[in-house]
CSV table of C-alpha atoms and ligand atoms in Angstrom, one decimal:
chain,number,residue,atom,x,y,z
A,1,UNK,CA,0.0,0.0,0.0
A,2,UNK,CA,1.0,3.6,-0.6
A,3,UNK,CA,0.1,5.7,2.4
A,4,UNK,CA,0.0,9.5,2.8
A,5,UNK,CA,0.0,11.3,6.2
A,6,UNK,CA,-1.1,14.9,6.4
A,7,UNK,CA,0.5,17.1,9.1
A,8,UNK,CA,3.9,18.1,10.3
A,9,UNK,CA,4.2,17.7,14.1
A,10,UNK,CA,5.2,15.2,16.7
A,11,UNK,CA,1.9,13.4,16.4
A,12,UNK,CA,2.4,12.9,12.7
A,13,UNK,CA,5.9,11.6,13.4
A,14,UNK,CA,4.4,9.0,15.7
A,15,UNK,CA,1.8,8.1,13.1
A,16,UNK,CA,4.5,7.8,10.5
A,17,UNK,CA,6.6,5.4,12.7
A,18,UNK,CA,3.5,3.3,13.4
A,19,UNK,CA,2.5,3.2,9.7
A,20,UNK,CA,6.1,2.3,8.7
A,21,UNK,CA,5.9,-0.7,11.0
A,22,UNK,CA,2.9,-2.1,9.2
A,23,UNK,CA,3.8,-4.9,6.7
A,24,UNK,CA,1.0,-3.5,4.5
A,25,UNK,CA,2.9,-0.3,3.8
A,26,UNK,CA,5.3,-0.2,0.9
A,27,UNK,CA,5.6,3.5,0.4
A,28,UNK,CA,5.0,6.3,2.9
A,29,UNK,CA,4.5,10.0,2.1
A,30,UNK,CA,4.0,12.9,4.5
A,31,UNK,CA,2.8,16.4,3.6
A,32,UNK,CA,4.4,18.6,4.6
A,33,UNK,CA,6.2,16.6,7.3
A,34,UNK,CA,9.4,17.7,9.0
A,35,UNK,CA,13.1,16.6,9.3
A,36,UNK,CA,12.4,13.6,11.5
A,37,UNK,CA,9.4,12.4,9.5
A,38,UNK,CA,11.7,12.6,6.5
A,39,UNK,CA,13.7,9.7,7.9
A,40,UNK,CA,10.8,7.3,7.6
A,41,UNK,CA,8.6,8.9,4.9
A,42,UNK,CA,9.1,10.9,1.7
A,43,UNK,CA,8.1,14.5,2.6
A,44,UNK,CA,6.0,16.3,0.1
A,45,UNK,CA,6.0,20.2,0.2
A,46,UNK,CA,2.2,20.7,0.2
A,47,UNK,CA,0.6,22.4,3.1
A,48,UNK,CA,-2.1,20.6,5.2
A,49,UNK,CA,-4.8,23.1,4.1
A,50,UNK,CA,-4.1,22.7,0.4
A,51,UNK,CA,-6.9,20.1,-0.1
A,52,UNK,CA,-7.0,20.1,-3.9
A,53,UNK,CA,-3.3,19.9,-4.3
A,54,UNK,CA,-3.1,17.1,-1.7
A,55,UNK,CA,-5.9,15.1,-3.4
A,56,UNK,CA,-4.3,15.6,-6.8
A,57,UNK,CA,-1.0,14.3,-5.4
A,58,UNK,CA,-2.7,11.3,-3.9
A,59,UNK,CA,-4.4,10.6,-7.3
A,60,UNK,CA,-1.1,11.0,-9.3
A,61,UNK,CA,0.9,8.8,-7.0
A,62,UNK,CA,-1.9,6.2,-6.7
A,63,UNK,CA,-2.0,6.6,-2.9
A,64,UNK,CA,-4.2,3.9,-1.4
A,65,UNK,CA,-4.9,5.4,2.0
A,66,UNK,CA,-4.5,8.9,3.5
A,67,UNK,CA,-4.4,9.6,7.3
A,68,UNK,CA,-5.2,13.1,8.4
A,69,UNK,CA,-3.3,14.0,11.6
A,70,UNK,CA,-4.3,17.6,12.3
A,71,UNK,CA,-7.5,19.3,13.4
A,72,UNK,CA,-7.5,22.3,11.0
A,73,UNK,CA,-7.8,20.3,7.7
A,74,UNK,CA,-10.4,18.0,9.3
A,75,UNK,CA,-12.6,20.8,10.5
A,76,UNK,CA,-12.1,22.5,7.1
A,77,UNK,CA,-13.5,19.4,5.3
A,78,UNK,CA,-10.4,17.7,3.8
A,79,UNK,CA,-12.0,14.3,4.1
A,80,UNK,CA,-15.0,15.3,2.0
A,81,UNK,CA,-12.6,16.6,-0.8
A,82,UNK,CA,-10.7,13.3,-0.8
A,83,UNK,CA,-13.9,11.2,-0.8
A,84,UNK,CA,-15.5,13.1,-3.6
A,85,UNK,CA,-12.5,12.1,-5.7
A,86,UNK,CA,-12.9,8.4,-4.7
A,87,UNK,CA,-9.8,8.4,-2.4
A,88,UNK,CA,-9.7,6.4,0.8
A,89,UNK,CA,-9.1,8.6,3.8
A,90,UNK,CA,-9.0,8.2,7.6
A,91,UNK,CA,-10.7,10.9,9.5
A,92,UNK,CA,-14.1,12.4,10.1
A,93,UNK,CA,-16.0,14.3,7.4
A,94,UNK,CA,-16.6,18.0,8.0
A,95,UNK,CA,-20.1,17.4,9.4
A,96,UNK,CA,-18.6,15.2,12.1
A,97,UNK,CA,-15.3,17.1,12.7
A,98,UNK,CA,-17.6,19.8,14.1
A,99,UNK,CA,-17.4,17.8,17.3
A,100,UNK,CA,-14.0,19.6,17.7
A,101,UNK,CA,-14.7,22.5,15.5
A,102,UNK,CA,-17.5,24.1,17.5
A,103,UNK,CA,-17.6,24.0,21.3
A,104,UNK,CA,-21.3,25.2,21.2
A,105,UNK,CA,-22.1,22.2,18.9
A,106,UNK,CA,-20.4,19.7,21.2
A,107,UNK,CA,-22.0,21.2,24.4
A,108,UNK,CA,-25.4,21.1,22.8
A,109,UNK,CA,-24.9,17.5,21.7
A,110,UNK,CA,-23.9,16.5,25.2
A,111,UNK,CA,-26.9,18.2,26.7
A,112,UNK,CA,-29.3,16.7,24.3
A,113,UNK,CA,-28.0,13.2,24.8
A,114,UNK,CA,-27.3,13.4,28.6
A,115,UNK,CA,-23.6,13.0,28.3
A,116,UNK,CA,-22.0,14.3,31.5
A,117,UNK,CA,-20.3,17.7,31.1
A,118,UNK,CA,-20.0,21.0,32.8
A,119,UNK,CA,-23.2,23.2,32.9
A,120,UNK,CA,-22.9,26.0,30.3
A,121,UNK,CA,-24.6,28.8,28.3
A,122,UNK,CA,-23.8,29.9,24.7
A,123,UNK,CA,-23.7,33.5,23.6
A,124,UNK,CA,-23.6,35.3,20.2
A,125,UNK,CA,-23.9,38.7,21.7
A,126,UNK,CA,-21.3,40.1,24.1
A,127,UNK,CA,-23.9,42.2,26.0
A,128,UNK,CA,-25.9,39.1,26.8
A,129,UNK,CA,-22.7,37.3,27.9
A,130,UNK,CA,-21.9,40.2,30.2
A,131,UNK,CA,-25.3,40.3,31.7
A,132,UNK,CA,-25.2,36.6,32.4
A,133,UNK,CA,-21.8,36.8,34.0
A,134,UNK,CA,-23.2,39.3,36.7
A,135,UNK,CA,-25.1,36.4,38.2
A,136,UNK,CA,-22.6,33.5,37.4
A,137,UNK,CA,-20.6,31.7,40.1
A,138,UNK,CA,-16.8,32.3,40.0
A,139,UNK,CA,-14.4,31.0,38.8
A,140,UNK,CA,-16.0,30.6,35.4
A,141,UNK,CA,-14.6,29.3,32.1
A,142,UNK,CA,-14.9,31.2,28.9
A,143,UNK,CA,-14.4,29.3,25.6
A,144,UNK,CA,-14.2,30.7,22.1
A,145,UNK,CA,-16.5,28.5,20.0
A,146,UNK,CA,-14.1,27.7,17.2
A,147,UNK,CA,-10.6,26.3,16.8
A,148,UNK,CA,-8.0,28.4,18.5
A,149,UNK,CA,-4.8,26.2,18.7
A,150,UNK,CA,-6.0,24.9,22.1
A,151,UNK,CA,-5.7,28.5,23.5
A,152,UNK,CA,-9.2,29.8,23.3
A,153,UNK,CA,-10.1,28.9,26.9
A,154,UNK,CA,-9.9,31.4,29.7
A,155,UNK,CA,-10.4,30.5,33.3
A,156,UNK,CA,-11.6,33.6,35.2
A,157,UNK,CA,-11.4,33.9,38.9
A,158,UNK,CA,-13.3,37.2,39.3
A,159,UNK,CA,-16.1,39.0,37.6
A,160,UNK,CA,-13.6,41.6,36.4
A,161,UNK,CA,-11.5,39.0,34.8
A,162,UNK,CA,-14.5,37.4,33.1
A,163,UNK,CA,-15.6,40.8,31.7
A,164,UNK,CA,-12.1,41.3,30.3
A,165,UNK,CA,-12.3,37.8,28.9
A,166,UNK,CA,-15.6,38.5,27.0
A,167,UNK,CA,-14.0,41.7,25.6
A,168,UNK,CA,-10.9,39.9,24.4
A,169,UNK,CA,-12.8,36.9,22.9
A,170,UNK,CA,-15.9,38.5,21.4
A,171,UNK,CA,-15.0,42.2,20.8
A,172,UNK,CA,-11.2,42.3,20.3
A,173,UNK,CA,-11.4,38.9,18.6
A,174,UNK,CA,-8.2,37.7,20.2
A,175,UNK,CA,-8.8,34.2,18.7
A,176,UNK,CA,-10.2,35.6,15.4
A,177,UNK,CA,-13.6,34.3,14.1
A,178,UNK,CA,-13.4,31.5,16.6
A,179,UNK,CA,-14.8,34.1,19.1
A,180,UNK,CA,-17.9,35.1,17.1
A,181,UNK,CA,-19.7,32.8,19.5
A,182,UNK,CA,-18.7,32.0,23.1
A,183,UNK,CA,-19.5,29.3,25.6
A,184,UNK,CA,-19.6,30.2,29.3
A,185,UNK,CA,-19.0,27.1,31.4
A,186,UNK,CA,-19.1,26.0,35.0
A,187,UNK,CA,-15.6,25.6,36.5
A,188,UNK,CA,-14.8,22.0,37.4
A,189,UNK,CA,-12.0,20.6,39.6
A,190,UNK,CA,-10.4,17.2,39.4
A,191,UNK,CA,-7.7,15.3,37.5
A,192,UNK,CA,-7.7,15.4,33.7
A,193,UNK,CA,-7.3,12.4,31.6
A,194,UNK,CA,-7.1,12.0,27.8
A,195,UNK,CA,-8.7,9.0,26.2
A,196,UNK,CA,-8.3,8.4,22.5
A,197,UNK,CA,-10.5,6.0,20.6
A,198,UNK,CA,-11.0,4.5,17.1
A,199,UNK,CA,-14.5,4.9,15.7
A,200,UNK,CA,-16.1,3.5,12.5
A,201,UNK,CA,-19.4,5.4,12.7
A,202,UNK,CA,-21.0,2.7,15.0
A,203,UNK,CA,-18.4,0.9,17.0
A,204,UNK,CA,-15.8,2.5,19.3
A,205,UNK,CA,-12.6,1.0,20.6
A,206,UNK,CA,-10.8,2.8,23.4
A,207,UNK,CA,-7.0,3.1,23.6
A,208,UNK,CA,-4.9,3.2,26.7
A,209,UNK,CA,-5.4,6.4,28.7
A,210,UNK,CA,-2.9,9.3,29.0
A,211,UNK,CA,-2.3,12.5,30.8
A,212,UNK,CA,-1.1,15.7,29.3
A,213,UNK,CA,0.7,18.7,30.9
A,214,UNK,CA,-0.7,21.8,29.2
A,215,UNK,CA,1.0,24.6,31.1
A,216,UNK,CA,4.4,25.9,30.1
A,217,UNK,CA,6.1,25.7,33.5
A,218,UNK,CA,6.7,23.3,36.3
A,219,UNK,CA,3.9,22.9,38.9
A,220,UNK,CA,1.3,23.7,36.2
A,221,UNK,CA,2.3,27.4,36.1
A,222,UNK,CA,2.6,29.6,33.1
A,223,UNK,CA,0.7,29.9,29.9
A,224,UNK,CA,-1.3,27.1,28.2
A,225,UNK,CA,0.6,25.3,25.5
A,226,UNK,CA,-0.2,22.6,23.0
A,227,UNK,CA,1.2,20.2,25.6
A,228,UNK,CA,4.6,19.9,27.3
A,229,UNK,CA,4.6,16.2,28.1
A,230,UNK,CA,2.5,13.1,28.6
A,231,UNK,CA,2.4,9.8,30.3
A,232,UNK,CA,0.4,6.6,29.6
A,233,UNK,CA,-1.4,4.9,31.1
A,234,UNK,CA,-3.0,7.2,33.7
A,235,UNK,CA,-3.2,5.4,37.0
A,236,UNK,CA,-6.1,7.7,37.9
A,237,UNK,CA,-8.1,6.1,35.1
A,238,UNK,CA,-9.3,3.2,37.2
A,239,UNK,CA,-11.6,0.3,36.2
A,240,UNK,CA,-14.5,2.2,37.8
A,241,UNK,CA,-13.9,5.3,35.8
A,242,UNK,CA,-13.5,3.2,32.6
A,243,UNK,CA,-16.8,1.4,33.3
A,244,UNK,CA,-18.6,4.7,33.9
A,245,UNK,CA,-17.3,6.2,30.7
A,246,UNK,CA,-18.2,3.2,28.7
A,247,UNK,CA,-21.7,3.4,30.1
A,248,UNK,CA,-22.4,7.1,29.9
A,249,UNK,CA,-19.8,8.7,27.5
A,250,UNK,CA,-18.1,6.7,24.8
A,251,UNK,CA,-20.8,4.8,23.0
A,252,UNK,CA,-23.3,7.5,23.8
A,253,UNK,CA,-21.2,10.0,21.9
A,254,UNK,CA,-20.8,7.8,18.9
A,255,UNK,CA,-24.6,7.0,18.9
A,256,UNK,CA,-25.4,10.7,19.3
A,257,UNK,CA,-23.4,11.7,16.3
A,258,UNK,CA,-25.0,8.9,14.2
A,259,UNK,CA,-28.5,9.9,15.3
A,260,UNK,CA,-27.7,13.5,14.2
A,261,UNK,CA,-26.9,12.3,10.8
A,262,UNK,CA,-23.2,12.9,11.4
A,263,UNK,CA,-21.6,9.5,11.7
A,264,UNK,CA,-18.1,9.9,13.1
A,265,UNK,CA,-15.3,7.9,11.5
A,266,UNK,CA,-11.8,8.5,12.8
A,267,UNK,CA,-10.3,9.2,16.2
A,268,UNK,CA,-12.4,10.7,19.0
A,269,UNK,CA,-10.2,12.2,21.7
A,270,UNK,CA,-12.2,12.5,25.0
A,271,UNK,CA,-10.8,15.2,27.3
A,272,UNK,CA,-12.1,14.1,30.6
A,273,UNK,CA,-12.2,15.7,34.1
A,274,UNK,CA,-12.5,13.2,36.9
A,275,UNK,CA,-14.7,15.3,39.3
A,276,UNK,CA,-16.1,14.4,42.7
A,277,UNK,CA,-19.4,13.7,40.9
A,278,UNK,CA,-17.8,11.4,38.4
A,279,UNK,CA,-16.1,11.7,35.1
A,280,UNK,CA,-17.2,14.6,32.9
A,281,UNK,CA,-16.3,15.6,29.3
A,282,UNK,CA,-14.2,18.8,29.1
A,283,UNK,CA,-13.9,18.7,25.4
A,284,UNK,CA,-13.8,16.5,22.3
A,285,UNK,CA,-11.1,16.5,19.7
A,286,UNK,CA,-11.5,14.8,16.3
A,287,UNK,CA,-8.0,13.5,16.0
A,288,UNK,CA,-5.1,12.0,18.0
A,289,UNK,CA,-3.7,14.2,20.8
A,290,UNK,CA,-0.3,15.7,20.5
A,291,UNK,CA,1.7,14.7,22.6
A,292,UNK,CA,-0.7,11.9,23.6
A,293,UNK,CA,-0.1,10.0,20.4
A,294,UNK,CA,3.6,9.9,21.3
A,295,UNK,CA,2.9,7.8,24.4
A,296,UNK,CA,-0.1,5.8,23.2
A,297,UNK,CA,0.9,4.6,19.7
A,298,UNK,CA,4.3,3.2,20.7
A,299,UNK,CA,2.5,0.9,23.2
A,300,UNK,CA,-0.2,-0.3,20.8
A,301,UNK,CA,0.3,-3.9,19.6
A,302,UNK,CA,-2.0,-3.7,16.6
A,303,UNK,CA,-1.1,-2.9,13.1
A,304,UNK,CA,-2.3,0.7,13.0
A,305,UNK,CA,-3.2,0.6,9.3
A,306,UNK,CA,-5.3,-2.5,9.8
A,307,UNK,CA,-7.3,-0.7,12.5
A,308,UNK,CA,-7.7,2.4,10.4
A,309,UNK,CA,-8.9,0.5,7.4
A,310,UNK,CA,-11.4,-1.3,9.5
A,311,UNK,CA,-12.7,2.1,10.7
A,312,UNK,CA,-13.1,3.4,7.1
A,313,UNK,CA,-14.8,0.2,6.0
A,314,UNK,CA,-17.2,0.1,9.0
A,315,UNK,CA,-15.9,-3.2,10.4
A,316,UNK,CA,-14.2,-2.1,13.6
A,317,UNK,CA,-16.4,-4.6,15.5
A,318,UNK,CA,-14.0,-7.3,14.1
A,319,UNK,CA,-11.0,-5.8,15.8
A,320,UNK,CA,-9.7,-5.9,19.3
A,321,UNK,CA,-7.1,-3.4,20.4
A,322,UNK,CA,-4.2,-4.6,22.5
A,323,UNK,CA,-1.6,-2.7,24.5
A,324,UNK,CA,1.8,-3.6,25.9
A,325,UNK,CA,1.7,-4.1,29.6
A,326,UNK,CA,4.1,-1.3,30.3
A,327,UNK,CA,4.2,2.5,30.5
A,328,UNK,CA,5.5,5.4,28.4
A,329,UNK,CA,6.5,9.0,29.2
A,330,UNK,CA,7.1,11.8,26.7
A,331,UNK,CA,9.0,15.0,27.6
A,332,UNK,CA,8.7,17.8,25.1
A,333,UNK,CA,11.9,19.7,24.4
A,334,UNK,CA,10.8,23.2,23.4
A,335,UNK,CA,12.4,26.5,22.4
A,336,UNK,CA,12.7,28.8,25.5
A,337,UNK,CA,10.0,31.4,25.2
A,338,UNK,CA,7.3,29.0,23.8
A,339,UNK,CA,4.3,29.6,23.5
A,340,UNK,CA,5.0,33.3,23.0
A,341,UNK,CA,8.2,34.2,21.1
A,342,UNK,CA,11.3,32.0,20.5
A,343,UNK,CA,14.3,31.6,18.2
A,344,UNK,CA,14.4,29.2,15.3
A,345,UNK,CA,17.1,27.7,13.2
A,346,UNK,CA,19.4,26.4,16.0
A,347,UNK,CA,21.3,23.3,15.1
A,348,UNK,CA,20.3,20.1,17.1
A,349,UNK,CA,23.0,17.7,18.2
A,350,UNK,CA,22.8,14.2,19.7
A,351,UNK,CA,19.9,12.7,17.7
A,352,UNK,CA,21.8,9.7,16.4
A,353,UNK,CA,21.8,8.1,19.8
A,354,UNK,CA,18.1,7.3,19.5
A,355,UNK,CA,18.7,5.2,16.4
A,356,UNK,CA,20.6,2.7,18.4
A,357,UNK,CA,18.4,2.3,21.4
A,358,UNK,CA,15.2,0.3,21.8
A,359,UNK,CA,12.3,1.7,23.8
A,360,UNK,CA,13.5,5.3,23.2
A,361,UNK,CA,11.9,7.6,20.6
A,362,UNK,CA,12.6,11.1,19.5
A,363,UNK,CA,9.6,12.5,17.8
A,364,UNK,CA,10.2,15.6,15.8
A,365,UNK,CA,7.7,18.4,16.2
A,366,UNK,CA,9.3,21.6,15.0
A,367,UNK,CA,12.4,20.7,13.1
A,368,UNK,CA,13.7,21.4,9.6
A,369,UNK,CA,16.7,20.5,7.4
A,370,UNK,CA,19.1,23.4,6.7
A,371,UNK,CA,22.2,22.8,4.7
A,372,UNK,CA,22.0,19.1,5.5
A,373,UNK,CA,21.7,19.7,9.3
A,374,UNK,CA,18.7,19.3,11.5
A,375,UNK,CA,17.7,22.7,13.1
A,376,UNK,CA,14.9,23.9,15.4
A,377,UNK,CA,11.9,25.2,13.5
A,378,UNK,CA,9.1,25.7,16.1
A,379,UNK,CA,8.1,26.2,19.7
A,380,UNK,CA,7.8,22.5,20.4
A,381,UNK,CA,10.9,21.0,18.9
A,382,UNK,CA,11.1,17.4,19.9
A,383,UNK,CA,9.1,14.9,22.0
A,384,UNK,CA,11.4,12.4,23.8
A,385,UNK,CA,9.5,9.3,24.7
A,386,UNK,CA,10.7,6.3,26.7
A,387,UNK,CA,9.0,3.1,27.5
A,388,UNK,CA,9.5,1.3,30.8
A,389,UNK,CA,8.1,-1.5,32.9
A,390,UNK,CA,6.1,1.1,34.9
A,391,UNK,CA,5.6,4.8,34.9
A,392,UNK,CA,8.5,5.5,37.2
A,393,UNK,CA,11.0,3.6,35.0
A,394,UNK,CA,9.6,5.2,31.9
A,395,UNK,CA,9.9,8.7,33.4
A,396,UNK,CA,13.5,8.0,34.5
A,397,UNK,CA,14.4,6.9,31.0
A,398,UNK,CA,12.6,9.8,29.3
A,399,UNK,CA,14.5,12.3,31.4
A,400,UNK,CA,17.8,10.5,30.8
A,401,UNK,CA,17.2,10.6,27.1
A,402,UNK,CA,16.1,14.3,27.2
A,403,UNK,CA,19.8,15.0,28.1
A,404,UNK,CA,21.1,13.3,25.0
A,405,UNK,CA,19.9,16.1,22.8
A,406,UNK,CA,21.4,19.6,22.7
A,407,UNK,CA,20.3,22.8,21.1
A,408,UNK,CA,20.5,26.5,21.9
A,409,UNK,CA,17.6,27.7,24.2
A,410,UNK,CA,16.4,24.1,24.9
A,411,UNK,CA,13.6,24.2,27.5
A,412,UNK,CA,11.6,21.5,29.2
A,413,UNK,CA,9.4,20.9,32.2
A,414,UNK,CA,11.0,18.8,34.9
A,415,UNK,CA,7.9,17.4,36.5
A,416,UNK,CA,6.2,15.4,33.7
A,417,UNK,CA,4.6,12.4,35.4
A,418,UNK,CA,5.3,13.8,38.9
A,419,UNK,CA,1.6,13.1,39.8
A,420,UNK,CA,2.4,9.4,40.0
A,421,UNK,CA,4.5,10.1,43.1
A,422,UNK,CA,1.2,11.0,44.9
A,423,UNK,CA,0.0,7.5,44.6
B,13,LIG,P1,-10.3,22.6,26.4
B,13,LIG,O1,-9.6,23.2,25.2
B,13,LIG,O2,-11.8,22.8,26.4
B,13,LIG,O3,-9.8,21.3,26.7
B,13,LIG,O4,-9.7,23.5,27.6
B,13,LIG,C1,-8.4,23.6,27.8
B,13,LIG,C2,-8.0,23.4,29.3
B,13,LIG,O5,-8.8,24.3,30.1
B,13,LIG,C3,-8.5,22.0,29.8
B,13,LIG,O6,-7.5,21.1,29.5
B,13,LIG,C4,-8.7,22.3,31.2
B,13,LIG,O7,-7.4,22.3,31.9
B,13,LIG,C5,-9.2,23.7,31.3
B,13,LIG,N1,-10.7,23.7,31.3
B,13,LIG,C6,-11.6,23.7,30.3
B,13,LIG,N2,-12.8,23.6,30.7
B,13,LIG,C7,-12.8,23.7,32.0
B,13,LIG,C8,-13.8,23.6,33.0
B,13,LIG,N3,-15.1,23.6,32.7
B,13,LIG,N4,-13.4,23.6,34.3
B,13,LIG,C9,-12.1,23.7,34.6
B,13,LIG,N5,-11.1,23.7,33.7
B,13,LIG,C10,-11.4,23.7,32.4
B,14,LIG,N1,-2.5,17.5,23.9
B,14,LIG,C1,-3.8,18.1,23.7
B,14,LIG,C2,-4.3,18.1,22.3
B,14,LIG,O1,-3.7,17.5,21.4
B,14,LIG,O2,-5.3,18.8,22.1
C-alpha cells in the first residue's frame, strides 16, 4: 500500500513510525512533514490546508490510503474533498469534525443526549454574555466557539477578569472568528485524563489512557501550550472510571453523532475531568492528541493501518485493540519562550543516539533541514519518549534521554509524570 499522512508535528511523526511498522505499507509519504518524518517517509512540500493539491498528489501517486493527523484540515473538510475524488481517507467528514470545530455544537450535543459535562450557556452577543456573568458563580470558564490552537479557553477567577475575557474573545477577537460565539462554562475541579479511541461510525474501541501537561512551566504554572509532556497509562483512570465512561460517555457520543446524521469515522479524543461527581467531558477532539499519540501509539500492539482500514470500511467490530503491559512518558523539548516568542534555526545535536536504542523515541515536532543539518523550527521542537516496565521507570528513562539532545535555548518541564508520586 501507498500511504500519505497529512501534518507536520510530533503526532504525525508518531503516526509515520506506526505506519512504517505495518507490513502493509510499501511507500510512505507525509505532507508537509518535518526533518524527523523525512527519515521514515518521503516529505512532500504541500501544506495541510491545500486540499485540492493534496488530493491531486494522492491521485497522481496512486496513494491507497491517507491519514489526516491535524485538526484544521479535518474541520475544514479535507475528508469530503478526498472522498469526492474516490480516495480512501481516515478521519471524520466536515459534518462530524464539528465535534471539535465548535464547542457550542459539542456542548449542545452532550446536553441533548445526557452525556456528563459542565453546565454552560452559549452567547452570540457580548452584551448578553456580560449580563449573564453578573449572576454567574466564579471561577468561570470562557471558551471561544471555534478552533484556537488549544488556546481559546480562559479560566476567570473574578467577575472583572470574566468581563475582560468577554471583551478579548468577542470584541477584540483575540482568537479571530473562533470568538464570534462563546461558551460560558461552570468551572470544574479534578484530575484530567485524555482518552483516545478509534471509531467507525457505529463501533468504538478505546485506547490506553494518557495525561497531558498543558501549562508551560513546572507545577502547572505559566501559559497554556499545545502540551509539554504526557504519560500513559494514567493510574487515575481506574476500572470504575472506565466502566462509567463506557456506560455514559463513549458509545453515547458515537450514537449521538450517528443519530444527528453525522456518523463519526476516525479518532475521537475525549478530554475528561475526573470530578467528585464522576467523570465529565471537558472537550472532544476529532484526532489523536499531540503529545498523547507519542505515548499511546508506541504501546499499541495492533497494526495501526489494519485498524484504520477497519474504521473506514465500517468493520471495527471485528478488531480488538491490545496494548503492551508497560508505560511510556514523553517529555517535550521546546524552544525557550514558547508559547509566545522564540528563536528558530538552531542546530540540534545528539539525535543519532536514538537510532541505536530500543524503547526510546525522539519524535520531531518543529524541526527542519538546513544545509543538510537538522535545526529547530518551532516552539515545540522534539518529543522524547521512553517506555519502561512502569511509569517510574519510563519517566527516569525519558528524562535521561532528554539530556542526549542539545540545542540552543532548549527548554523542558522537569515534572512530567510527577503526579504518580502522589499514589
Ligand atoms: P479545552 O480546550 O476545552 O480542553 O480546555 C483547555 C483546558 O482548560 C483544559 O484542559 C482544562 O485544563 C481547562 N478547562 C476547560 N474547561 C474547563 C472547566 N469547565 N473547568 C475547569 N477547567 C477547564
Ligand atoms: N494535547 C492536547 C491536544 O492534542 O489537544
